[in-house]
Amino acid sequence: MKRSDRLVAMTNYLVEHPMELISLPFFSDMYGAAKSSISEDLAIINKVFKEDGIGYLESVSGAAGGVKYIPDVSKERAGKIIEKLCLELEDPSRILPGGYLFMSDILGNPSTVRNIGRLFASRFTGLNIDSVVTVATKGIPIAYAAAEFLHVPVIIVRRDPKVTEGSTVSINYVSGSSKKSKRWYCQNEA
């Protein structure tokens, strides 16, 4: 396999497996290249990731070591994403009766949700997150996007348990606004 082909394939693999430790022998076997060539390829990929502001590669030394893609968003890229989102949300026609803000089209746009998920994930990559928890409804798409970049499962907390989710655990809390006791439910496996 030519180096240019290998670089594209390795980059794609890393981006599709964020936060996952991948050994050099894995790449070496997969692409039929020496570990030294793979190391050089990874240095090139890391340089491009950093220049593009989409993350970096973290090397882990030792017998069980390897490399993992850490999704990140540069300040410049984050600013552009947030500015675009703000412009969309500032549209006066989004205000619904009762003062609510219409966002379904934004939360239904996979590209926008992926960018928001990347923003959230980039702020938590160094914290050993083991799951992303969200409240049911509007937070679900963003939670899944962030969880994909963090390589962790999603836990959905609901006011009403769903039979299809199996056994649940309930959490009692006092609402800050109404001062009433309420209950949340989440999957027992969470």
XYZ file of C-alpha atoms in Angstrom:
190
model
C 0.000 0.000 0.000
C 1.332 3.432 -0.911
C 2.040 5.881 1.918
C -0.619 8.333 0.716
C -3.234 5.563 0.779
C -2.062 4.429 4.206
C -2.257 7.987 5.595
C -5.856 8.355 4.445
C -6.837 4.937 5.805
C -5.117 5.501 9.161
C -6.623 8.960 9.535
C -10.080 7.597 8.855
C -9.579 4.764 11.344
C -8.393 7.142 14.075
C -11.274 9.589 13.522
C -13.797 6.724 13.592
C -12.291 5.384 16.857
C -11.738 8.439 19.087
C -10.325 7.921 22.581
C -9.528 4.299 21.723
C -5.981 3.042 22.291
C -4.642 1.500 19.083
C -1.351 -0.366 19.075
C 1.339 0.237 16.467
C 1.414 -3.490 15.587
C -2.302 -3.236 14.747
C -1.604 -0.582 12.110
C 1.566 -2.344 11.009
C -0.294 -5.623 10.410
C -3.321 -3.947 8.857
C -1.337 -1.929 6.336
C 1.719 -4.163 5.876
C 4.209 -1.494 6.916
C 7.095 -1.333 9.364
C 6.433 0.181 12.800
C 8.934 2.931 12.000
C 6.893 3.891 8.920
C 3.686 3.791 10.964
C 5.306 6.088 13.569
C 6.248 8.567 10.837
C 2.705 8.415 9.443
C 1.250 9.074 12.876
C 3.513 12.120 13.295
C 2.193 13.511 9.989
C -1.416 12.831 10.980
C -0.895 14.447 14.393
C 0.579 17.553 12.755
C -2.417 17.897 10.425
C -4.948 17.308 13.242
C -3.336 20.074 15.293
C -3.104 22.472 12.335
C -6.780 21.888 11.487
C -7.810 22.368 15.125
C -9.647 19.030 15.362
C -7.569 17.311 18.020
C -4.299 15.496 18.453
C -2.768 12.065 18.864
C -1.701 10.955 22.322
C 1.083 8.383 22.524
C 1.057 5.781 25.289
C 4.409 4.099 25.965
C 5.050 0.521 26.991
C 4.130 -2.976 25.887
C 0.400 -2.208 26.047
C 0.919 1.211 24.518
C -0.071 2.743 21.272
C -1.793 5.902 20.126
C -5.222 7.414 20.545
C -6.997 10.237 18.791
C -8.109 12.890 21.263
C -10.867 15.040 19.745
C -10.384 18.694 20.496
C -11.578 21.976 19.059
C -9.254 24.922 18.655
C -10.477 28.261 20.015
C -10.708 29.585 16.469
C -12.803 26.646 15.235
C -14.978 26.723 18.376
C -15.596 30.436 17.859
C -16.775 29.857 14.299
C -19.118 27.041 15.354
C -20.611 29.080 18.196
C -20.919 32.229 16.070
C -22.826 30.318 13.365
C -25.099 28.755 15.985
C -25.785 32.131 17.617
C -26.689 33.680 14.256
C -29.205 30.895 13.652
C -30.707 31.197 17.146
C -30.969 35.026 17.004
C -33.559 34.882 14.241
C -36.707 36.558 15.707
C -38.949 34.109 13.846
C -37.681 31.374 16.225
C -39.591 32.864 19.164
C -42.695 30.781 19.788
C -45.807 31.706 21.795
C -44.981 31.637 25.489
C -41.413 32.818 24.865
C -40.094 29.417 23.829
C -37.289 29.113 21.299
C -37.769 26.873 18.231
C -34.656 24.684 17.870
C -35.909 21.435 16.339
C -34.423 22.188 12.924
C -31.014 22.857 14.480
C -31.130 19.748 16.670
C -32.268 17.767 13.643
C -29.245 18.775 11.575
C -26.602 16.008 11.936
C -23.708 18.311 11.025
C -24.688 20.922 13.612
C -25.297 18.308 16.303
C -21.945 16.669 15.530
C -20.158 20.025 15.876
C -21.887 20.740 19.193
C -21.049 17.217 20.390
C -17.403 17.749 19.438
C -17.378 21.045 21.398
C -18.755 19.355 24.518
C -16.490 16.325 24.192
C -13.369 18.448 23.741
C -13.920 19.970 27.173
C -14.056 16.557 28.889
C -11.425 14.441 27.081
C -8.895 14.556 29.927
C -11.325 13.618 32.688
C -11.798 9.840 32.197
C -15.523 10.215 31.566
C -17.295 6.850 31.743
C -20.688 7.945 30.369
C -22.684 10.907 29.131
C -25.945 11.537 30.996
C -28.773 13.586 29.529
C -32.330 14.450 30.380
C -34.857 13.020 27.913
C -35.916 14.992 24.819
C -33.829 17.810 23.350
C -30.505 16.763 24.912
C -30.433 13.278 23.424
C -28.931 14.070 19.984
C -26.143 16.189 21.485
C -25.448 13.576 24.176
C -24.995 10.888 21.524
C -22.711 13.154 19.483
C -20.537 13.954 22.514
C -20.505 10.296 23.588
C -19.286 9.249 20.146
C -16.256 11.549 20.457
C -15.622 10.414 24.044
C -16.120 6.724 23.156
C -18.535 6.173 26.073
C -22.190 5.100 26.422
C -25.176 7.441 26.842
C -27.525 7.303 29.814
C -30.935 8.928 29.398
C -32.656 10.153 32.539
C -36.460 10.407 32.280
C -39.379 11.571 34.375
C -41.362 8.485 33.385
C -39.718 5.068 33.098
C -39.987 3.293 29.731
C -40.809 -0.410 29.791
C -38.495 -0.992 26.826
C -35.469 0.157 28.850
C -35.732 -2.671 31.370
C -35.259 -2.200 35.088
C -34.679 1.347 36.313
C -33.267 3.172 39.291
C -35.127 6.208 40.605
C -33.560 9.337 42.016
C -35.597 11.693 44.209
C -34.795 15.395 44.168
C -36.347 18.717 45.142
C -37.098 20.962 42.184
C -35.284 24.278 42.400
C -38.140 26.244 40.858
C -41.248 24.626 42.366
C -39.615 23.330 45.584
C -41.586 20.089 45.084
C -40.196 16.599 45.448
C -39.786 14.942 42.038
C -38.316 11.727 40.672
C -35.997 10.857 37.771
C -35.492 7.367 36.351
C -32.521 5.868 34.552
C -31.574 2.405 33.352
C -30.396 0.070 36.089
C -27.230 -0.800 34.115
C -26.164 2.857 34.223
